[in-house]
């Protein structure tokens, strides 16, 4: 059964905001809101009389953040930084998007369990920050939905091809944010660099010209749609994780040109004021590079949301399988990596010598199977642009009438097929390089084409090099029951956490490979200008797709447990996550086939069969997050940039970052110290199960590490709902052998005969900075 999937992680490179006037840039100014003189009726009056002219202000922030964004010169920004009431000034940056069967795959069942207990999420509002929505899709029907929740305070903002009639009891609100984008300058006519919205390819409204936002929204909360498929692939019933949840759309990303921090912050401000319960944001920094929390508007906006009870789900990024590639690292964010599901779209390359090599494809045009064509690898010339099948890099005299082998990288995968077609080629074999390994992504190619892993690609290239090579491609449609599954996607962002390794990131993984969900009518399934096909659904891969699965899951849990905090919901999802595949064997890595670690999957794979009743939860208060920020060396003024309120860090006993009451446990030791080293960490758990529960501890210690837990038994009653415990981790600094990832892994579980409340343990040695 196909599921509607959520947004593909749009990774937007952090680029300088350019402007038609080279001296003007957009800056975000964080102000100490408590310093406003009473003479000014509003903060806006204060800002325009004391800080800058009204004509230069883009957004005023007053909910998750106190301050404004403005187009000013660098020297004006420098002067503002010196103002006693200004906490921080940072330049606006561009972010990227992180690019159906999955509800059943994560443990949801009709008429029972979490779907039934939560009424499919009907009273919960999910805010999706993305490229907008195509509201006419069947996935967004409001048939048989009850009235809009009374607490909703949002609007349905009209714009190009979008009116109040495009909202209903399903899409209950829609807004678009473009001021940051437009002030970022006119380079490239609004494609790639910000500037004026290019209205030949975009809608100045919440309507989706890209497809990503429609896909993620329907993944999180799409209604049941019968006879769904993408050109026959993944046929079945499409549905989101929380089919009755309400959607509020915040368009912050614009086709081809990313998402600007100032607009994202404005969306956080609006969404929290509007009354959303969950925010889904498949957006982040590119290249696995993360900013400190006080310079990261996603972290700042998310803190403002979480501190007011709103759960924020974010994508881990698509820069795996490299280590330390995970993004969206703040501990109050739930950071989601991607795994496969048990459905695939196989194709095979059949060589002239009879060998059959497995690959994948979503090609839906006239088949070529049965007839063999000459096979050529342009890369044997040694010219990189030819091996990558870049624009105008192929010689039609060599390519015409042949199947062409192209290497993955640089230009879009589907665009390579168009280059082959333009040069007269018949078909394409897209080969992974070593960095992608065996991880494959299905694409809706415009010519007969098949993606193959690095090993298969090498075999095909050596066969082609021998001369007189021929091949054909056989497309096999949709296959269910693929084993093993889930497997960690090769592109999924990996740990360790490059900012604070004491907090394990990603938090968990969810389905993010070959996800079927609703699509826009504005572009074809490849997103290429030359692709004129219209599709109700599309199949995409990325942590952008896994993030909305967790957004939908949070909506279901919030509906079933309205009093749970965002941290409690996150804990329930993490401590019940699965670390094994459907064959009950350890999860493996798509890129290598090897076993994976918590640096790859966090606490494990989303398993909603168990999350509704986790037994115990690790809860967190705003003060816990402030203590964490104190523990990593942030001063009072820096913390106020994030939290709005002045913070008092303890002078004598500095908190320890490992003691944040997180559902995963990480112990770091210095490589400089030798001999026996030990560290004691504290955690507290809240009983959300049977009142008189008794839990005993079960430890799987990492190799070469001793782990002791006190007390070894937790006894709850109607008077005792919360209890703390201590974890002492001991290593022999000179002799412990860290694995390839520089860490060893284990787990700690509290067990009462009905529940297993599991936390991963990570032990690592790092050089002190």
XYZ file of C-alpha atoms in Angstrom:
769
model
C 0.000 0.000 0.000
C 1.470 3.290 -1.027
C 1.790 6.143 1.441
C 1.865 9.854 0.948
C 5.273 11.086 1.875
C 6.613 14.209 3.434
C 9.130 16.715 2.263
C 12.434 15.969 0.611
C 15.163 17.670 2.562
C 15.933 20.919 0.742
C 19.560 21.606 1.581
C 20.268 25.206 0.793
C 23.853 26.329 0.703
C 24.634 29.090 3.113
C 25.337 31.823 0.618
C 25.826 35.519 1.126
C 22.721 37.546 0.510
C 23.521 39.616 -2.531
C 21.870 42.875 -3.513
C 21.460 45.198 -6.458
C 23.215 47.742 -4.248
C 26.405 45.910 -3.251
C 26.563 47.860 0.027
C 23.119 46.687 1.183
C 22.598 43.281 2.760
C 19.884 41.698 4.860
C 20.623 41.277 8.548
C 18.638 39.720 11.380
C 18.825 41.832 14.561
C 18.091 40.233 17.937
C 16.918 42.808 20.467
C 16.501 42.650 24.250
C 12.734 43.144 24.190
C 12.585 44.021 27.895
C 14.615 47.183 27.243
C 11.900 48.921 25.186
C 11.297 52.399 26.625
C 7.654 52.813 27.682
C 7.333 55.932 25.514
C 7.015 53.680 22.438
C 3.581 52.023 22.011
C 5.044 49.006 20.122
C 8.423 47.435 19.474
C 8.078 48.438 15.806
C 7.881 52.143 16.814
C 11.005 51.657 18.937
C 12.917 49.919 16.124
C 12.042 52.574 13.515
C 12.936 55.505 15.745
C 16.102 54.137 17.343
C 17.598 51.449 15.081
C 16.702 51.937 11.400
C 14.231 53.498 8.970
C 10.865 51.838 8.492
C 11.529 51.420 4.755
C 14.467 49.089 5.432
C 12.591 46.714 7.803
C 11.473 43.380 6.267
C 10.046 41.363 9.160
C 9.313 42.172 12.806
C 9.572 39.147 15.114
C 7.755 39.073 18.432
C 6.855 35.490 19.359
C 9.690 32.983 19.013
C 12.213 35.790 18.678
C 12.309 39.464 19.632
C 13.799 41.661 16.944
C 13.592 42.436 13.242
C 15.280 41.857 9.892
C 16.345 44.773 7.742
C 18.179 45.661 4.534
C 21.070 47.841 5.687
C 24.764 48.429 4.988
C 27.515 46.438 6.750
C 28.610 49.614 8.561
C 25.058 50.182 9.859
C 25.017 46.539 11.012
C 28.329 47.091 12.777
C 26.926 50.183 14.546
C 23.826 48.223 15.624
C 26.019 45.506 17.166
C 27.418 48.143 19.542
C 23.962 49.246 20.731
C 23.468 48.199 24.382
C 19.970 46.781 23.676
C 21.063 44.656 20.705
C 21.959 41.071 21.629
C 23.142 39.872 18.214
C 23.325 40.826 14.549
C 23.728 38.135 11.913
C 23.611 38.151 8.149
C 20.696 36.496 6.379
C 21.699 33.223 4.724
C 20.166 30.867 2.221
C 19.171 27.289 3.172
C 18.331 24.264 1.052
C 15.540 21.724 0.933
C 16.620 18.272 2.047
C 15.320 16.220 -1.067
C 3.352 5.022 0.488
C 3.478 2.208 1.902
C 5.294 3.734 4.769
C 2.492 4.089 7.396
C 2.122 0.316 7.593
C 5.889 -0.064 7.494
C 6.280 2.049 10.662
C 3.634 0.034 12.537
C 0.297 1.793 11.911
C -2.801 -0.395 11.512
C -6.396 0.466 10.613
C -8.992 0.594 13.389
C -6.534 -0.200 16.198
C -3.475 1.093 17.992
C -2.248 4.637 17.533
C -4.400 5.489 14.494
C -7.560 4.507 16.340
C -6.552 5.976 19.743
C -5.672 9.339 18.184
C -8.606 9.459 15.721
C -5.951 9.663 12.986
C -4.727 12.976 14.436
C -7.945 14.901 13.687
C -7.573 17.602 16.352
C -3.891 18.336 15.691
C -2.462 21.084 13.431
C 0.779 20.460 11.522
C 2.614 23.511 10.181
C 4.706 22.641 7.104
C 7.569 25.018 6.239
C 8.375 24.293 2.601
C 7.609 25.350 -0.989
C 3.832 25.669 -0.529
C 1.026 23.304 -1.543
C -1.093 22.263 -4.553
C -4.450 22.446 -2.732
C -6.606 20.664 -5.352
C -4.974 17.263 -4.758
C -7.257 14.516 -3.444
C -4.807 14.104 -0.551
C -6.050 17.447 0.835
C -9.791 16.756 0.711
C -11.739 17.769 3.848
C -14.519 15.236 3.295
C -16.030 14.124 6.635
C -13.566 16.185 8.688
C -14.981 17.942 11.743
C -14.863 21.720 12.260
C -11.517 23.548 12.350
C -10.132 23.491 15.935
C -11.392 26.602 17.787
C -7.902 27.549 18.964
C -6.738 28.154 15.360
C -5.885 31.831 14.810
C -4.228 31.661 11.372
C -5.243 33.041 7.992
C -5.571 31.903 4.393
C -3.412 34.471 2.610
C -4.526 35.222 -0.934
C -2.060 35.568 -3.787
C -1.424 34.454 -7.352
C -3.770 31.510 -8.128
C -4.546 31.116 -4.419
C -7.647 32.441 -2.658
C -9.433 31.815 0.630
C -11.429 29.121 -1.222
C -8.224 27.062 -1.512
C -8.327 26.550 2.240
C -10.824 24.139 3.793
C -11.172 21.986 6.896
C -7.975 20.125 5.872
C -5.733 23.005 4.712
C -6.848 25.388 7.454
C -4.254 28.102 6.828
C -1.685 29.248 4.281
C 0.923 32.009 4.273
C 3.930 32.890 2.137
C 7.147 34.680 3.120
C 9.307 36.318 0.448
C 10.708 39.571 1.842
C 14.064 38.055 2.795
C 14.302 36.336 -0.578
C 13.435 39.498 -2.498
C 15.805 41.743 -0.554
C 18.667 39.331 -1.270
C 19.303 40.980 -4.626
C 18.476 40.508 -8.258
C 21.299 38.232 -9.350
C 19.983 35.526 -11.627
C 16.465 36.914 -11.864
C 15.312 35.120 -8.743
C 16.791 31.721 -9.616
C 19.502 30.551 -7.294
C 20.384 33.807 -5.571
C 17.244 35.349 -4.208
C 15.900 38.610 -5.560
C 12.645 39.363 -7.308
C 10.297 36.379 -7.489
C 10.475 35.026 -11.045
C 6.757 34.920 -11.822
C 7.274 32.934 -15.016
C 8.188 29.881 -12.884
C 6.773 30.813 -9.459
C 3.488 31.829 -7.836
C 3.573 34.800 -5.471
C 1.347 32.876 -3.084
C 1.264 29.658 -1.079
C 0.727 27.671 -4.311
C 3.566 25.172 -4.884
C 5.616 25.641 -8.075
C 8.249 23.120 -6.990
C 6.414 20.007 -5.684
C 8.502 19.435 -2.565
C 6.049 21.131 -0.197
C 3.026 19.264 -1.586
C 4.952 16.005 -1.212
C 5.992 16.602 2.399
C 2.578 17.911 3.474
C 0.808 14.856 2.073
C 3.397 12.525 3.619
C 2.683 13.980 7.053
C -1.086 14.299 6.792
C -2.463 13.258 3.386
C -5.990 11.775 3.305
C -6.706 8.264 1.993
C -6.501 8.306 -1.811
C -7.551 5.201 -3.735
C -5.975 4.209 -7.046
C -2.845 6.238 -6.353
C 0.396 5.683 -8.270
C 3.143 7.446 -10.179
C 2.704 6.355 -13.808
C 1.787 2.874 -12.555
C 4.601 2.614 -9.989
C 3.733 2.100 -6.276
C 0.047 1.583 -7.078
C -2.340 1.311 -4.131
C -3.929 3.490 -1.464
C -1.899 6.582 -0.624
C -2.162 8.126 2.825
C -0.190 10.275 5.213
C 0.960 9.256 8.685
C -1.769 11.385 10.336
C -4.548 11.324 7.699
C -7.002 13.504 9.620
C -4.527 16.062 10.997
C -5.019 19.641 9.818
C -2.407 21.370 7.659
C -1.131 24.921 7.934
C 1.132 25.846 5.032
C 4.062 28.268 5.395
C 5.814 28.832 2.074
C 9.379 29.903 2.883
C 11.242 28.247 -0.022
C 11.079 29.402 -3.632
C 11.664 27.351 -6.738
C 15.354 27.050 -7.538
C 16.415 29.692 -5.044
C 16.202 28.260 -1.576
C 14.858 29.502 1.707
C 16.184 32.560 3.539
C 16.720 32.639 7.303
C 14.780 35.891 7.786
C 11.697 34.370 6.099
C 12.040 31.086 8.040
C 12.111 33.025 11.342
C 9.011 34.969 10.273
C 7.250 31.652 9.596
C 8.170 30.331 13.059
C 6.775 33.528 14.578
C 3.527 33.243 12.598
C 3.046 29.493 13.091
C 3.353 29.643 16.879
C 0.976 32.622 17.010
C -1.448 30.830 14.684
C -1.690 27.825 17.014
C 0.096 24.928 15.295
C 0.932 21.848 17.399
C 3.709 20.418 15.202
C 6.169 22.072 12.798
C 7.706 20.038 9.960
C 10.812 21.620 8.445
C 12.746 19.653 5.817
C 15.276 22.458 5.451
C 18.843 22.952 6.606
C 22.395 23.954 5.877
C 24.299 22.261 3.069
C 27.547 20.267 3.100
C 26.948 19.037 6.642
C 28.063 22.436 7.991
C 26.158 23.729 11.003
C 26.180 27.142 12.679
C 26.336 27.637 16.449
C 22.809 27.650 17.862
C 22.851 31.427 18.505
C 23.593 32.062 14.792
C 21.133 29.483 13.454
C 17.609 30.855 12.917
C 16.176 27.331 12.569
C 17.558 26.500 16.039
C 16.401 29.856 17.444
C 12.927 29.695 15.901
C 12.528 26.055 16.946
C 13.506 26.866 20.543
C 10.807 29.550 20.619
C 8.302 26.992 19.318
C 9.328 24.072 21.568
C 9.407 26.310 24.658
C 5.727 27.005 23.951
C 4.812 23.329 23.551
C 5.158 22.950 19.754
C 6.980 19.823 18.514
C 9.527 20.530 15.743
C 10.628 17.780 13.357
C 13.615 18.504 11.089
C 15.606 16.641 8.452
C 19.134 15.350 9.103
C 20.431 16.359 5.662
C 21.499 14.425 2.583
C 25.293 14.537 2.909
C 25.797 10.916 4.052
C 27.381 8.435 4.113
C 30.208 10.732 5.301
C 30.604 10.950 9.061
C 29.670 14.163 10.914
C 27.316 15.128 8.053
C 24.131 15.437 10.143
C 22.549 18.929 10.324
C 19.864 20.529 12.547
C 21.745 19.658 15.729
C 19.963 21.610 18.468
C 18.782 19.216 21.218
C 15.252 20.679 21.187
C 14.870 19.707 17.508
C 13.920 16.142 16.563
C 16.414 15.325 13.804
C 15.346 12.615 11.376
C 17.570 10.518 9.093
C 16.293 8.276 6.303
C 15.842 4.539 5.831
C 14.428 2.349 3.075
C 11.070 0.575 3.088
C 10.255 -2.931 1.827
C 9.206 -1.704 -1.611
C 11.470 -1.142 -4.588
C 11.382 -0.429 -8.316
C 13.930 -2.825 -9.773
C 15.389 -2.701 -13.245
C 18.209 -4.819 -14.605
C 20.969 -4.213 -17.082
C 21.457 -7.276 -19.318
C 24.896 -7.312 -20.941
C 25.711 -8.879 -24.305
C 27.588 -11.702 -22.533
C 24.408 -12.680 -20.650
C 25.242 -11.144 -17.264
C 22.319 -9.500 -15.415
C 23.112 -6.608 -13.051
C 20.466 -5.234 -10.668
C 19.509 -1.573 -10.468
C 16.437 0.647 -10.001
C 14.332 2.932 -12.200
C 10.994 4.745 -12.364
C 11.093 5.062 -16.157
C 7.539 4.736 -17.487
C 7.928 5.265 -21.239
C 8.251 2.786 -24.144
C 10.498 -0.095 -23.059
C 13.636 -1.256 -24.881
C 14.011 -4.610 -23.146
C 14.783 -7.514 -25.436
C 16.748 -5.513 -27.973
C 20.463 -5.026 -27.326
C 22.165 -1.763 -28.287
C 25.867 -0.825 -28.435
C 27.206 0.250 -25.014
C 29.643 3.135 -24.496
C 31.368 4.799 -21.498
C 32.389 8.372 -22.451
C 34.429 8.603 -19.241
C 37.118 6.287 -20.597
C 38.506 9.386 -22.367
C 39.513 10.729 -18.954
C 37.453 13.897 -19.437
C 35.415 14.428 -16.246
C 32.570 16.376 -17.906
C 32.069 13.490 -20.368
C 32.039 10.844 -17.629
C 29.404 12.917 -15.729
C 27.366 13.497 -18.940
C 27.370 17.261 -18.381
C 25.689 19.645 -20.839
C 27.302 19.578 -24.298
C 30.027 17.162 -23.097
C 28.992 14.162 -25.259
C 30.070 13.699 -28.880
C 26.976 12.759 -30.960
C 29.227 10.808 -33.372
C 30.192 8.474 -30.511
C 26.847 8.351 -28.686
C 24.161 8.116 -31.384
C 22.072 4.941 -31.198
C 23.872 3.669 -28.074
C 23.250 3.075 -24.376
C 25.537 5.472 -22.491
C 27.135 4.906 -19.054
C 27.094 8.151 -17.017
C 28.700 8.695 -13.608
C 26.596 10.150 -10.778
C 27.493 13.625 -9.494
C 27.520 17.381 -10.242
C 24.377 17.743 -12.408
C 20.923 16.276 -11.559
C 20.596 12.524 -12.204
C 17.616 12.946 -14.544
C 19.314 15.806 -16.417
C 22.099 13.429 -17.524
C 19.515 11.411 -19.469
C 18.464 14.539 -21.353
C 22.123 15.179 -22.297
C 22.329 11.600 -23.619
C 19.057 12.030 -25.530
C 20.225 15.341 -27.055
C 23.412 13.630 -28.308
C 21.314 10.882 -29.932
C 21.678 8.169 -27.269
C 19.024 5.449 -26.819
C 19.309 4.861 -23.085
C 21.431 5.502 -19.986
C 23.050 3.484 -17.200
C 23.686 5.785 -14.220
C 26.621 4.506 -12.151
C 27.320 5.367 -8.512
C 30.802 6.384 -7.503
C 32.581 4.974 -4.461
C 31.112 7.661 -2.172
C 27.513 6.573 -2.906
C 28.433 2.897 -2.761
C 25.432 0.684 -3.420
C 22.779 3.232 -2.345
C 20.222 3.672 -5.143
C 17.442 6.214 -5.704
C 14.619 5.657 -8.198
C 14.113 8.469 -10.724
C 11.311 9.149 -13.230
C 13.750 9.243 -16.159
C 12.758 10.770 -19.498
C 14.682 8.115 -21.481
C 15.112 4.391 -20.750
C 17.578 4.553 -17.832
C 18.649 2.511 -14.840
C 20.718 3.426 -11.752
C 23.300 0.880 -10.560
C 25.629 0.692 -7.564
C 29.356 1.324 -7.623
C 30.312 -2.381 -7.937
C 27.865 -3.047 -10.783
C 28.965 0.171 -12.491
C 32.596 -0.962 -12.410
C 31.631 -4.327 -13.943
C 29.654 -2.648 -16.745
C 32.498 -0.189 -17.471
C 35.111 -2.985 -17.706
C 32.812 -4.925 -20.033
C 32.343 -1.802 -22.223
C 36.118 -1.180 -22.292
C 36.716 -4.575 -23.959
C 35.006 -3.296 -27.140
C 31.943 -4.435 -29.164
C 29.870 -4.296 -25.969
C 26.063 -4.385 -26.076
C 23.327 -4.141 -23.457
C 19.622 -3.689 -22.828
C 17.557 -2.582 -19.823
C 14.613 -4.509 -18.418
C 12.137 -2.550 -16.219
C 10.392 -4.696 -13.594
C 7.802 -2.318 -12.064
C 6.968 -2.333 -8.350
C 8.160 -5.141 -6.060
C 7.035 -5.508 -2.417
C 8.585 -7.544 0.371
C 12.160 -6.398 -0.341
C 14.669 -7.752 2.205
C 16.429 -6.520 4.218
C 14.381 -3.474 5.211
C 14.757 -0.990 6.650
C 18.316 -0.211 5.604
C 19.966 3.138 6.448
C 19.905 5.231 3.226
C 23.356 6.002 1.877
C 22.570 9.741 1.622
C 21.211 10.075 5.171
C 23.162 12.558 7.341
C 25.391 10.753 9.901
C 26.813 11.467 13.337
C 28.715 12.281 15.339
C 27.171 15.636 16.163
C 29.799 18.138 14.980
C 28.630 20.819 17.426
C 28.160 18.889 20.666
C 29.051 15.183 20.426
C 27.498 14.738 23.898
C 24.083 14.834 22.165
C 23.595 11.925 19.754
C 22.298 13.034 16.338
C 20.380 12.036 14.267
C 17.707 11.209 16.849
C 16.177 8.428 14.734
C 15.457 7.429 11.139
C 12.156 7.039 9.270
C 11.156 6.042 5.725
C 12.867 8.365 3.245
C 13.622 6.337 0.104
C 11.231 6.080 -2.873
C 8.283 7.657 -1.074
C 5.029 8.147 -2.993
C 3.179 11.374 -2.137
C 1.150 14.149 -3.778
C 2.749 16.412 -6.382
C 2.235 19.802 -7.993
C 0.797 20.409 -11.462
C 3.379 23.145 -12.064
C 6.256 20.801 -13.022
C 6.747 17.209 -14.149
C 8.021 14.508 -11.784
C 11.690 15.245 -12.573
C 11.302 18.964 -11.907
C 13.110 19.704 -15.181
C 11.790 22.539 -17.370
C 11.570 20.180 -20.338
C 9.456 17.618 -18.428
C 5.845 18.475 -19.314
C 4.260 15.377 -17.732
C 1.470 15.999 -15.204
C 1.383 13.651 -12.190
C -0.950 13.568 -9.187
C 1.754 11.725 -7.245
C 5.528 11.553 -7.359
C 8.152 9.286 -5.813
C 10.997 11.092 -4.051
C 13.881 10.241 -1.734
C 15.651 12.341 0.878
C 15.640 13.134 4.575
C 13.048 15.688 3.431
C 10.749 12.692 3.053
C 11.602 11.053 6.408
C 11.059 14.267 8.411
C 7.285 14.505 7.654
C 6.839 10.869 8.737
C 7.960 11.932 12.221
C 5.855 15.120 12.026
C 2.811 12.936 11.363
C 3.840 10.547 14.134
C 4.120 13.456 16.590
C 0.640 14.621 15.560
C -0.813 11.186 16.355
C 0.947 11.083 19.750
C -0.140 14.650 20.560
C -3.717 13.685 19.722
C -3.586 10.559 21.901
C -1.702 12.381 24.731
C -2.619 16.113 24.630
C -0.722 16.813 27.873
C 2.652 15.471 26.631
C 5.427 17.984 26.026
C 7.489 17.980 22.802
C 10.317 16.291 24.756
C 7.960 13.554 26.024
C 6.728 12.875 22.466
C 10.314 12.738 21.208
C 11.269 10.386 24.041
C 8.360 8.044 23.256
C 9.399 7.897 19.594
C 13.090 7.347 20.407
C 12.885 4.803 23.249
C 10.533 2.551 21.255
C 12.470 2.803 17.964
C 13.707 -0.411 16.397
C 17.398 -1.187 15.826
C 16.726 -4.330 13.805
C 15.235 -4.862 10.353
C 12.036 -6.797 9.620
C 14.035 -10.085 9.713
C 15.029 -9.135 13.301
C 18.680 -8.796 12.287
C 20.816 -5.691 12.947
C 20.130 -2.864 10.492
C 22.665 -2.457 7.706
C 24.047 0.468 5.697
C 22.843 0.831 2.111
C 26.166 2.266 0.936
C 28.346 -0.622 2.210
C 26.046 -3.469 3.256
C 27.807 -3.443 6.649
C 26.196 -3.225 10.086
C 25.212 0.273 11.209
C 25.629 2.162 14.490
C 23.711 4.849 16.399
C 25.795 7.423 14.501
C 23.810 6.255 11.450
C 20.343 5.632 12.898
C 20.284 7.417 16.280
C 17.920 5.550 18.603
C 16.657 3.404 15.706
C 13.854 3.286 13.132
C 10.421 4.797 13.819
C 8.089 2.117 15.258
C 4.659 3.546 16.029
C 3.275 0.209 17.134
C 4.972 0.861 20.492
C 5.302 4.648 20.761
C 1.735 5.260 21.998
C 2.517 3.409 25.230
C 6.253 3.889 25.946
C 5.993 3.212 29.712
C 8.528 5.870 30.741
C 9.550 9.174 29.137
C 12.564 11.448 29.483
C 11.028 14.903 29.824
C 12.760 18.276 29.497
C 11.892 21.774 30.672
C 13.039 25.113 29.264
C 15.395 25.362 32.257
C 17.010 22.059 31.265
C 17.853 23.528 27.854
C 19.236 26.700 29.494
C 21.463 24.554 31.741
C 22.676 22.717 28.637
C 23.547 26.025 26.937
C 25.420 27.074 30.110
C 27.265 23.740 30.062
C 28.636 24.289 26.554
C 30.095 27.664 27.548
C 27.432 30.096 26.339
C 27.222 33.318 28.369
C 24.027 34.966 29.602
C 23.754 37.350 26.630
C 24.379 34.593 24.069
C 21.760 32.358 25.705
C 19.254 35.232 25.621
C 19.679 35.377 21.819
C 18.118 31.889 21.749
C 15.737 31.868 24.723
C 14.488 35.526 24.869
C 15.003 35.563 28.655
C 18.237 36.506 30.448
C 19.904 33.367 31.804
C 21.814 32.965 35.045
C 24.452 30.243 34.693
C 25.670 28.777 38.011
C 29.040 30.297 38.949
C 30.402 27.445 41.062
C 29.247 24.156 39.624
C 29.148 24.295 35.853
C 26.561 21.878 34.400
C 27.777 18.970 32.244
C 26.324 18.689 28.690
C 26.041 14.882 28.982
C 23.577 15.420 31.844
C 20.873 16.917 29.622
C 17.933 14.573 30.252
C 18.063 13.161 26.725
C 16.653 9.751 25.648
C 20.136 8.776 24.398
C 23.342 8.669 26.470
C 26.789 9.793 25.305
C 29.954 9.753 27.427
C 33.047 11.551 26.142
C 36.572 11.024 27.457
C 39.811 12.822 26.665
C 42.421 10.981 24.599
C 45.154 12.723 26.601
C 44.373 11.026 29.913
C 45.499 7.435 30.368
C 44.638 4.723 32.874
C 41.141 4.055 34.219
C 38.745 6.919 33.496
C 35.172 7.190 34.702
C 32.236 9.523 34.361
C 28.856 9.494 36.128
C 25.803 10.846 34.316
C 22.281 11.423 35.634
C 18.882 10.833 34.008
C 15.310 11.113 35.271
C 12.293 9.271 33.921
C 8.576 9.960 34.259
C 6.110 7.084 34.483
C 3.325 7.448 31.886
C 2.209 3.801 32.156
C 0.540 1.806 34.966
C 0.743 3.698 38.256
C 2.387 0.935 40.304
C 5.047 -0.095 37.815
C 8.421 -1.599 38.719
C 11.276 -1.406 36.201
C 14.611 -3.192 36.301
C 17.639 -2.129 34.320
C 19.212 -4.144 31.502
C 22.570 -2.942 30.177
C 24.412 -3.964 27.039
C 27.760 -2.339 27.739
C 29.871 -1.133 24.789
C 32.885 -3.362 24.067
C 35.720 -2.711 26.519
C 33.557 -0.425 28.701
C 32.049 -0.976 32.150
C 28.597 0.529 32.752
C 26.994 0.557 36.226
C 23.473 1.879 36.908
C 22.171 2.923 40.351
C 19.560 2.147 41.444
C 19.067 -1.013 39.398
C 15.303 -0.949 40.098
C 12.763 1.879 39.776
C 9.562 1.568 41.827
C 6.709 3.921 40.903
C 3.421 4.587 42.740
C 0.625 7.146 42.719
C 2.878 9.391 44.839
C 6.129 8.657 42.953
C 5.751 9.501 39.271
C 9.334 10.582 38.503
C 12.645 8.986 39.516
C 16.308 9.680 38.785
C 19.125 7.212 38.208
C 22.893 7.414 37.744
C 24.969 5.834 35.001
C 28.692 5.358 35.689
C 30.770 4.707 32.584
C 34.335 3.432 33.088
C 37.046 2.857 30.469
C 40.738 1.983 30.452
C 41.954 5.019 28.522
C 45.052 3.297 27.162
C 43.446 0.021 26.102
C 39.865 0.610 24.961
C 39.600 0.100 21.175
C 37.290 2.555 19.461
C 35.683 1.304 16.229
C 36.010 2.761 12.719
C 33.630 5.552 13.739
C 35.809 6.534 16.724
C 33.243 5.284 19.232
C 31.841 2.130 20.831
C 28.124 1.568 21.290
C 25.786 -0.192 23.696
C 22.374 0.362 25.262
C 20.507 0.795 28.516
C 16.907 -0.419 28.842
C 14.339 -0.215 31.637
C 12.061 -3.274 31.533
C 8.824 -4.008 33.420
C 7.601 -7.125 31.574
C 5.430 -5.071 29.249
C 7.659 -2.167 28.134
C 11.266 -1.922 27.023
C 12.435 1.698 27.384
C 15.691 1.669 25.447
C 18.422 4.313 25.193
C 21.512 3.972 23.003
C 24.877 4.455 24.767
C 27.785 6.049 22.897
C 31.288 6.154 24.383
C 33.976 8.101 22.574
C 37.420 9.597 23.100
C 38.052 13.055 21.702
C 40.983 15.438 21.836
C 40.078 18.446 23.993
C 39.616 21.622 21.904
